[in-house]
Amino acid sequence: MLEFVYTANPARVVFGPGSLDRVAEEVARLGRGRAFVLASPSLSAERARIEVALGEAGRGTAAVGGFNGVTMHTPVEVTDEAMKVVDSVRPDCVVAVGGGSTIGLSKAIAVRTGLDQVVIPTTYAGSEVTPVLGETEGGRKTTRSSPAILPETVIYDVELTRGLPVEVSITSAVNAMAHAVEALYAPQANPAIDAWALRAVGLLADGVRRIAEDPSDLDMRSDLQVGAWLAATCLGSVGMGLHHKLCHTLGGSFGLPHAATHTIVLPHAMAYNAPAAPDAMAQVAAVLGVPDAPAGVYDLVAGAGGPLALRDLGLSAQDVPKAAEIAGSAGYPNPRELTQDGLTRLLENAWAGARPEPA
Ligand code: NAD
């Protein structure tokens, strides 16, 4: 019989075109007024809009400082630099606009200070609704989870995603899809999470198929944002398995870019786990309208012109066994037993960009 325990993460979600304009209202709603503003490097105009909105007379809010050095995989030494500025300007909240790297730094500051966060995601990475923080130190990426890490308020403004480059949009959407796929075979899976995960896979796959036609189609972008939110809620609610561990290893220890790595590894991690998670694979295949889920995800990425081979991201063939060893060394839930040979073969296939053979 079905048995599960489910605790929903409390997060306020403000969704809709133009919702960036509500940032000052949302800061004030939390009872805060002195904001430390973080922005992805390519979003300086949005950062300026936020600073102006916070500074408008009569709101009781202001931008009191910020930091420009956001770096992927949240290196601890970068957070230490940002913390020096935080300590000098003494904000009472963080406002972050950008991708997962910017939101990662926001979380790293929040967990060190207890500051509230209003975050405005502009990719589909999904960090905004999870209580999880991944940090890199000494060449290893480790994650921790705490209620203090979870942002209080998330503003999804689809207009901010209009200019997200097609290539980044594809990899970011498949990154989101990976959260949903791994949630389906997580030990804590439950009917609510399954429903959200499958809806997310459908919305994200549809967006990946359509994005190149018209990247500025806001209805399609809005669907992608909904898919990203649902998938990220899965990520924040249940434990992730082999796929996420491999990507953390490749990002944290080998410096590979987060979303592109997820995009390449996902079909291969699915193929590895397929024999032990037949129901999850059958459900994903049905949503994608294909006979085999891992091959279907590979074909989706190939059809959209996304990346297929880890060697194209700069991973050397010699690094493959080392990555397999690191990814196999930490304990985490996975439906199929992990073996060094199996992990090495999986990574060799992902390195070469081979299409997974249907089971
Ligand atoms: P990113 O934040 O580095 O953004 C990728 C690139 O896109 C950057 O150059 C950025 O400036 C640019 N960009 C972002 N939004 C844009 C927009 N709207 N228009 C134009 N350019 C834009 O990458 P990401 O993939 O979003 O996030 C990756 C990071 O997030 C990794 O460090 C990963 O570990 C973390 N992450 C954490 C969680 C979690 O739950 N803790 C979940 C997902 C990702």
Short mmCIF file of C-alpha atoms and ligand atoms in Angstrom, two decimals:
data_model
loop_
_atom_site.label_atom_id
_atom_site.label_comp_id
_atom_site.label_asym_id
_atom_site.label_seq_id
_atom_site.Cartn_x
_atom_site.Cartn_y
_atom_site.Cartn_z
CA MET A 1 0.00 0.00 0.00
CA LEU A 2 1.00 3.59 -0.62
CA GLU A 3 2.79 5.24 2.31
CA PHE A 4 4.57 8.58 2.38
CA VAL A 5 5.51 11.62 4.45
CA TYR A 6 5.42 14.98 2.69
CA THR A 7 6.30 18.42 4.05
CA ALA A 8 5.67 21.31 1.68
CA ASN A 9 8.26 24.11 1.65
CA PRO A 10 6.72 27.48 2.52
CA ALA A 11 7.40 29.96 -0.27
CA ARG A 12 5.40 32.86 -1.61
CA VAL A 13 5.28 32.81 -5.42
CA VAL A 14 4.34 35.94 -7.35
CA PHE A 15 3.94 34.96 -11.02
CA GLY A 16 3.17 37.04 -14.10
CA PRO A 17 4.48 39.44 -16.73
CA GLY A 18 5.68 42.71 -15.24
CA SER A 19 5.82 41.31 -11.69
CA LEU A 20 9.36 42.68 -11.24
CA ASP A 21 7.61 45.99 -10.54
CA ARG A 22 6.28 44.45 -7.31
CA VAL A 23 9.73 44.00 -5.80
CA ALA A 24 9.54 46.95 -3.37
CA GLU A 25 6.04 45.91 -2.27
CA GLU A 26 7.29 42.35 -1.62
CA VAL A 27 10.30 43.57 0.38
CA ALA A 28 8.02 45.79 2.46
CA ARG A 29 5.56 42.91 2.92
CA LEU A 30 8.34 40.98 4.69
CA GLY A 31 8.81 43.97 7.01
CA ARG A 32 12.21 44.69 5.46
CA GLY A 33 13.62 47.84 3.87
CA ARG A 34 17.43 47.75 3.46
CA ALA A 35 18.11 45.50 0.49
CA PHE A 36 21.42 44.02 -0.64
CA VAL A 37 20.99 43.60 -4.41
CA LEU A 38 22.59 40.80 -6.43
CA ALA A 39 22.29 40.42 -10.20
CA SER A 40 23.64 38.08 -12.89
CA PRO A 41 26.34 39.88 -14.91
CA SER A 42 24.09 40.19 -17.98
CA LEU A 43 21.21 41.75 -16.02
CA SER A 44 22.60 45.14 -15.04
CA ALA A 45 19.55 46.93 -16.50
CA GLU A 46 17.21 44.82 -14.34
CA ARG A 47 19.41 45.48 -11.34
CA ALA A 48 19.12 49.24 -11.98
CA ARG A 49 15.31 48.91 -12.28
CA ILE A 50 15.21 47.16 -8.91
CA GLU A 51 17.37 49.82 -7.28
CA VAL A 52 15.13 52.59 -8.64
CA ALA A 53 11.95 50.77 -7.54
CA LEU A 54 13.31 50.18 -4.03
CA GLY A 55 14.37 53.84 -3.77
CA GLU A 56 11.00 55.35 -4.73
CA ALA A 57 9.80 57.85 -2.16
CA GLY A 58 7.19 56.66 0.32
CA ARG A 59 7.96 52.93 0.10
CA GLY A 60 10.34 52.75 3.07
CA THR A 61 12.72 50.59 1.07
CA ALA A 62 16.16 51.19 -0.45
CA ALA A 63 19.08 49.37 -2.05
CA VAL A 64 21.91 49.78 0.45
CA GLY A 65 24.59 47.84 -1.44
CA GLY A 66 25.38 44.94 -3.71
CA PHE A 67 28.07 42.67 -5.12
CA ASN A 68 29.08 42.07 -8.75
CA GLY A 69 31.25 38.97 -8.52
CA VAL A 70 28.60 36.21 -8.84
CA THR A 71 30.34 32.95 -9.89
CA MET A 72 28.87 29.60 -10.95
CA HIS A 73 28.93 26.74 -8.37
CA THR A 74 29.05 29.23 -5.44
CA PRO A 75 32.76 29.12 -4.52
CA VAL A 76 33.18 29.79 -0.80
CA GLU A 77 35.94 32.36 -1.41
CA VAL A 78 33.55 34.46 -3.54
CA THR A 79 30.91 34.29 -0.80
CA ASP A 80 33.57 35.46 1.69
CA GLU A 81 34.20 38.52 -0.51
CA ALA A 82 30.48 39.27 -0.74
CA MET A 83 30.13 38.86 3.04
CA LYS A 84 32.69 41.65 3.60
CA VAL A 85 30.37 44.03 1.73
CA VAL A 86 27.31 42.69 3.57
CA ASP A 87 29.03 43.28 6.90
CA SER A 88 29.89 46.85 5.92
CA VAL A 89 26.42 47.93 4.68
CA ARG A 90 24.28 45.89 7.13
CA PRO A 91 21.22 45.11 4.99
CA ASP A 92 18.07 43.48 6.38
CA CYS A 93 17.30 41.43 3.25
CA VAL A 94 18.73 40.22 -0.06
CA VAL A 95 17.11 40.83 -3.44
CA ALA A 96 18.59 38.65 -6.20
CA VAL A 97 17.77 38.74 -9.92
CA GLY A 98 19.32 36.18 -12.24
CA GLY A 99 20.10 32.52 -12.76
CA GLY A 100 20.95 29.82 -10.27
CA SER A 101 24.44 31.22 -9.68
CA THR A 102 23.06 34.53 -8.41
CA ILE A 103 20.40 32.84 -6.31
CA GLY A 104 23.12 30.50 -4.96
CA LEU A 105 25.07 33.49 -3.66
CA SER A 106 21.88 34.94 -2.18
CA LYS A 107 21.29 31.67 -0.32
CA ALA A 108 24.93 31.51 0.82
CA ILE A 109 24.55 35.01 2.32
CA ALA A 110 21.16 34.15 3.86
CA VAL A 111 22.42 31.02 5.61
CA ARG A 112 25.34 33.00 7.10
CA THR A 113 23.23 35.96 8.24
CA GLY A 114 19.59 34.88 8.57
CA LEU A 115 18.56 37.60 6.09
CA ASP A 116 15.24 37.22 4.23
CA GLN A 117 15.42 36.80 0.44
CA VAL A 118 13.28 38.04 -2.44
CA VAL A 119 14.53 36.23 -5.54
CA ILE A 120 13.69 36.84 -9.19
CA PRO A 121 14.84 33.87 -11.32
CA THR A 122 15.67 34.45 -14.97
CA THR A 123 16.69 30.92 -16.00
CA TYR A 124 14.93 27.58 -15.42
CA ALA A 125 17.51 26.19 -12.94
CA GLY A 126 14.98 26.21 -10.09
CA SER A 127 17.16 27.05 -7.09
CA GLU A 128 14.58 29.67 -6.00
CA VAL A 129 12.15 27.20 -4.37
CA THR A 130 14.61 24.81 -2.71
CA PRO A 131 16.10 24.91 0.79
CA VAL A 132 19.32 23.52 -0.71
CA LEU A 133 22.65 25.26 -1.20
CA GLY A 134 25.54 23.80 -3.19
CA GLU A 135 28.95 25.32 -2.41
CA THR A 136 32.38 24.60 -3.85
CA GLU A 137 35.51 24.51 -1.73
CA GLY A 138 38.84 22.81 -2.38
CA GLY A 139 37.64 21.36 -5.69
CA ARG A 140 34.55 19.62 -4.24
CA LYS A 141 30.95 20.71 -4.42
CA THR A 142 28.88 19.81 -1.38
CA THR A 143 25.25 20.56 -0.62
CA ARG A 144 23.44 21.37 2.59
CA SER A 145 19.81 21.94 3.36
CA SER A 146 18.22 24.31 5.87
CA PRO A 147 15.01 26.34 6.23
CA ALA A 148 17.25 29.43 6.45
CA ILE A 149 18.37 28.78 2.85
CA LEU A 150 14.86 28.77 1.35
CA PRO A 151 13.98 32.18 -0.17
CA GLU A 152 10.88 33.75 1.42
CA THR A 153 9.49 35.21 -1.82
CA VAL A 154 9.92 34.30 -5.48
CA ILE A 155 8.95 36.68 -8.27
CA TYR A 156 8.60 35.03 -11.70
CA ASP A 157 8.48 37.76 -14.34
CA VAL A 158 8.40 36.09 -17.75
CA GLU A 159 9.52 39.30 -19.45
CA LEU A 160 12.96 38.89 -17.88
CA THR A 161 13.42 35.58 -19.72
CA ARG A 162 12.65 36.97 -23.18
CA GLY A 163 16.35 37.60 -23.86
CA LEU A 164 17.69 34.37 -22.40
CA PRO A 165 19.74 32.98 -25.32
CA VAL A 166 18.25 29.93 -27.08
CA GLU A 167 21.20 27.69 -26.22
CA VAL A 168 21.01 28.65 -22.50
CA SER A 169 17.21 28.26 -22.57
CA ILE A 170 17.49 24.70 -23.92
CA THR A 171 20.11 23.56 -21.43
CA SER A 172 18.38 25.29 -18.53
CA ALA A 173 15.02 23.69 -19.41
CA VAL A 174 16.63 20.22 -19.58
CA ASN A 175 18.35 20.99 -16.26
CA ALA A 176 14.84 21.56 -14.87
CA MET A 177 13.58 18.37 -16.51
CA ALA A 178 16.28 16.43 -14.65
CA HIS A 179 14.78 17.54 -11.30
CA ALA A 180 11.40 16.16 -12.36
CA VAL A 181 12.78 12.88 -13.74
CA GLU A 182 14.82 12.09 -10.62
CA ALA A 183 11.86 13.01 -8.37
CA LEU A 184 9.82 10.23 -10.01
CA TYR A 185 12.17 7.54 -8.67
CA ALA A 186 13.14 9.25 -5.38
CA PRO A 187 12.50 7.24 -2.19
CA GLN A 188 10.24 10.06 -0.90
CA ALA A 189 8.15 10.21 -4.11
CA ASN A 190 4.43 10.75 -3.53
CA PRO A 191 1.38 11.35 -5.73
CA ALA A 192 1.58 15.16 -5.52
CA ILE A 193 5.23 15.24 -6.53
CA ASP A 194 4.64 12.68 -9.31
CA ALA A 195 1.87 14.85 -10.77
CA TRP A 196 3.99 17.99 -10.64
CA ALA A 197 6.99 16.15 -12.11
CA LEU A 198 5.09 14.77 -15.09
CA ARG A 199 3.39 18.10 -15.79
CA ALA A 200 6.84 19.73 -15.63
CA VAL A 201 8.35 17.22 -18.09
CA GLY A 202 5.55 17.94 -20.58
CA LEU A 203 5.81 21.74 -20.32
CA LEU A 204 9.59 21.75 -20.49
CA ALA A 205 9.78 19.34 -23.44
CA ASP A 206 7.23 21.43 -25.32
CA GLY A 207 9.28 24.57 -24.68
CA VAL A 208 12.53 22.91 -25.81
CA ARG A 209 10.84 21.84 -29.06
CA ARG A 210 9.46 25.35 -29.72
CA ILE A 211 12.09 27.77 -28.42
CA ALA A 212 14.17 28.18 -31.60
CA GLU A 213 11.09 29.08 -33.70
CA ASP A 214 10.36 32.22 -31.70
CA PRO A 215 12.46 32.75 -28.55
CA SER A 216 10.44 35.86 -27.65
CA ASP A 217 7.08 34.00 -27.54
CA LEU A 218 5.98 34.92 -24.02
CA ASP A 219 3.28 32.21 -23.79
CA MET A 220 5.90 29.54 -24.49
CA ARG A 221 8.30 31.26 -22.05
CA SER A 222 5.57 31.37 -19.41
CA ASP A 223 4.97 27.62 -19.83
CA LEU A 224 8.71 27.03 -19.44
CA GLN A 225 8.68 29.05 -16.22
CA VAL A 226 5.75 27.04 -14.86
CA GLY A 227 7.60 23.84 -15.79
CA ALA A 228 10.74 25.11 -14.07
CA TRP A 229 8.80 26.04 -10.92
CA LEU A 230 7.01 22.66 -10.72
CA ALA A 231 10.24 20.73 -11.38
CA ALA A 232 12.14 22.79 -8.80
CA THR A 233 9.42 22.15 -6.24
CA CYS A 234 10.07 18.44 -6.82
CA LEU A 235 13.81 19.06 -6.39
CA GLY A 236 13.18 20.86 -3.09
CA SER A 237 10.84 18.19 -1.76
CA VAL A 238 12.51 14.83 -2.42
CA GLY A 239 16.08 13.52 -2.65
CA MET A 240 17.91 13.47 -5.96
CA GLY A 241 19.96 10.49 -7.19
CA LEU A 242 22.79 9.55 -9.52
CA HIS A 243 22.16 12.18 -12.17
CA HIS A 244 22.47 15.12 -9.77
CA LYS A 245 25.51 13.60 -8.05
CA LEU A 246 27.30 13.16 -11.38
CA CYS A 247 26.55 16.74 -12.39
CA HIS A 248 27.71 18.11 -9.02
CA THR A 249 30.95 16.18 -9.47
CA LEU A 250 31.49 17.39 -13.04
CA GLY A 251 30.68 20.98 -12.05
CA GLY A 252 32.40 21.18 -8.67
CA SER A 253 35.53 19.14 -9.41
CA PHE A 254 36.02 19.70 -13.14
CA GLY A 255 34.50 23.18 -13.60
CA LEU A 256 31.96 22.15 -16.25
CA PRO A 257 28.99 24.49 -16.80
CA HIS A 258 25.94 23.47 -14.77
CA ALA A 259 23.02 23.40 -17.21
CA ALA A 260 24.91 22.05 -20.23
CA THR A 261 26.33 19.25 -18.08
CA HIS A 262 22.82 18.32 -16.88
CA THR A 263 21.61 18.32 -20.47
CA ILE A 264 24.30 15.91 -21.64
CA VAL A 265 24.24 13.56 -18.65
CA LEU A 266 20.45 13.22 -18.21
CA PRO A 267 19.73 10.63 -20.95
CA HIS A 268 22.68 8.52 -19.81
CA ALA A 269 21.76 8.64 -16.10
CA MET A 270 18.20 7.70 -17.10
CA ALA A 271 19.48 4.78 -19.21
CA TYR A 272 21.57 3.58 -16.25
CA ASN A 273 18.59 3.75 -13.87
CA ALA A 274 15.94 2.54 -16.32
CA PRO A 275 16.11 -1.17 -15.38
CA ALA A 276 15.47 -0.26 -11.71
CA ALA A 277 12.82 2.43 -12.36
CA PRO A 278 10.61 1.04 -15.14
CA ASP A 279 7.43 2.85 -14.01
CA ALA A 280 9.12 6.26 -13.92
CA MET A 281 10.62 5.70 -17.37
CA ALA A 282 7.31 4.54 -18.82
CA GLN A 283 5.58 7.67 -17.46
CA VAL A 284 8.23 9.99 -18.90
CA ALA A 285 8.11 8.17 -22.24
CA ALA A 286 4.32 8.56 -22.34
CA VAL A 287 4.54 12.32 -21.66
CA LEU A 288 7.22 12.71 -24.35
CA GLY A 289 5.26 10.51 -26.77
CA VAL A 290 8.24 8.21 -27.41
CA PRO A 291 8.82 4.46 -26.89
CA ASP A 292 11.96 4.86 -24.73
CA ALA A 293 12.46 7.71 -22.23
CA PRO A 294 16.31 8.00 -22.20
CA ALA A 295 16.57 7.88 -26.00
CA GLY A 296 13.59 10.25 -26.20
CA VAL A 297 15.34 12.86 -24.01
CA TYR A 298 18.53 12.48 -26.08
CA ASP A 299 16.54 12.99 -29.30
CA LEU A 300 14.76 16.01 -27.80
CA VAL A 301 18.13 17.67 -27.06
CA ALA A 302 19.59 16.66 -30.43
CA GLY A 303 16.52 17.95 -32.28
CA ALA A 304 16.78 21.32 -30.52
CA GLY A 305 20.50 21.61 -31.31
CA GLY A 306 21.56 21.27 -27.65
CA PRO A 307 24.90 19.87 -26.44
CA LEU A 308 25.36 16.07 -26.52
CA ALA A 309 28.97 15.29 -25.53
CA LEU A 310 30.95 16.10 -22.39
CA ARG A 311 34.13 16.25 -24.48
CA ASP A 312 32.69 19.36 -26.15
CA LEU A 313 32.50 21.02 -22.71
CA GLY A 314 36.24 20.47 -22.21
CA LEU A 315 36.27 17.30 -20.10
CA SER A 316 39.31 15.19 -20.98
CA ALA A 317 39.02 11.42 -21.52
CA GLN A 318 41.49 10.92 -18.64
CA ASP A 319 39.11 12.69 -16.24
CA VAL A 320 36.31 10.18 -16.84
CA PRO A 321 37.49 7.44 -14.40
CA LYS A 322 38.31 10.09 -11.75
CA ALA A 323 34.83 11.62 -12.09
CA ALA A 324 33.27 8.15 -11.81
CA GLU A 325 35.26 7.51 -8.64
CA ILE A 326 34.24 10.81 -6.98
CA ALA A 327 30.58 10.39 -7.98
CA GLY A 328 30.57 6.82 -6.66
CA SER A 329 32.20 7.67 -3.34
CA ALA A 330 29.38 9.60 -1.62
CA GLY A 331 26.24 7.92 -0.32
CA TYR A 332 22.93 9.05 -1.83
CA PRO A 333 19.67 7.41 -2.78
CA ASN A 334 19.51 5.82 -6.22
CA PRO A 335 17.17 3.16 -7.55
CA ARG A 336 19.99 1.11 -9.08
CA GLU A 337 23.14 -0.02 -7.32
CA LEU A 338 26.20 1.99 -8.34
CA THR A 339 29.30 0.23 -9.62
CA GLN A 340 32.58 1.81 -10.73
CA ASP A 341 32.40 -0.02 -14.05
CA GLY A 342 28.81 1.07 -14.61
CA LEU A 343 29.53 4.71 -13.75
CA THR A 344 32.65 4.76 -15.93
CA ARG A 345 30.73 3.33 -18.90
CA LEU A 346 27.91 5.85 -18.35
CA LEU A 347 30.38 8.74 -18.35
CA GLU A 348 32.27 7.37 -21.36
CA ASN A 349 29.00 7.36 -23.32
CA ALA A 350 28.17 10.90 -22.14
CA TRP A 351 31.72 12.01 -22.97
CA ALA A 352 31.42 10.69 -26.52
CA GLY A 353 27.83 11.86 -27.03
CA ALA A 354 26.50 8.38 -27.86
CA ARG A 355 22.72 7.91 -28.12
CA PRO A 356 21.54 5.62 -25.30
CA GLU A 357 20.43 2.26 -26.65
CA PRO A 358 16.73 1.66 -25.96
CA ALA A 359 16.36 -1.03 -23.26
P1 NAD B 1 23.76 30.96 -14.26
O1 NAD B 1 23.02 31.55 -13.14
O2 NAD B 1 25.25 30.97 -14.15
O3 NAD B 1 23.29 31.68 -15.60
C1 NAD B 1 23.82 31.25 -16.85
C2 NAD B 1 24.15 32.47 -17.73
O4 NAD B 1 22.95 33.05 -18.15
C3 NAD B 1 24.93 33.55 -16.99
O5 NAD B 1 25.91 34.06 -17.87
C4 NAD B 1 23.88 34.62 -16.71
O6 NAD B 1 24.45 35.91 -16.62
C5 NAD B 1 22.98 34.46 -17.91
N1 NAD B 1 21.59 34.85 -17.73
C6 NAD B 1 20.78 34.51 -16.72
N2 NAD B 1 19.55 34.97 -16.94
C7 NAD B 1 19.58 35.63 -18.12
C8 NAD B 1 18.60 36.31 -18.90
N3 NAD B 1 17.32 36.34 -18.52
N4 NAD B 1 18.97 36.85 -20.06
C9 NAD B 1 20.25 36.76 -20.50
N5 NAD B 1 21.21 36.13 -19.82
C10 NAD B 1 20.88 35.57 -18.64
O7 NAD B 1 23.36 29.43 -14.52
P2 NAD B 1 22.11 28.55 -14.04
O8 NAD B 1 22.18 27.34 -14.87
O9 NAD B 1 20.87 29.34 -13.99
O10 NAD B 1 22.47 28.19 -12.53
C11 NAD B 1 23.55 27.33 -12.23
C12 NAD B 1 23.90 27.40 -10.76
O11 NAD B 1 22.72 27.23 -9.98
C13 NAD B 1 24.85 26.29 -10.35
O12 NAD B 1 25.80 26.78 -9.45
C14 NAD B 1 23.93 25.28 -9.67
O13 NAD B 1 24.56 24.47 -8.72
C15 NAD B 1 22.90 26.19 -9.04
N6 NAD B 1 21.60 25.52 -8.80
C16 NAD B 1 21.24 25.28 -7.52
C17 NAD B 1 20.04 24.66 -7.23
C18 NAD B 1 19.63 24.43 -5.81
O14 NAD B 1 18.51 24.01 -5.52
N7 NAD B 1 20.49 24.69 -4.85
C19 NAD B 1 19.19 24.28 -8.27
C20 NAD B 1 19.58 24.53 -9.58
C21 NAD B 1 20.80 25.16 -9.84
#
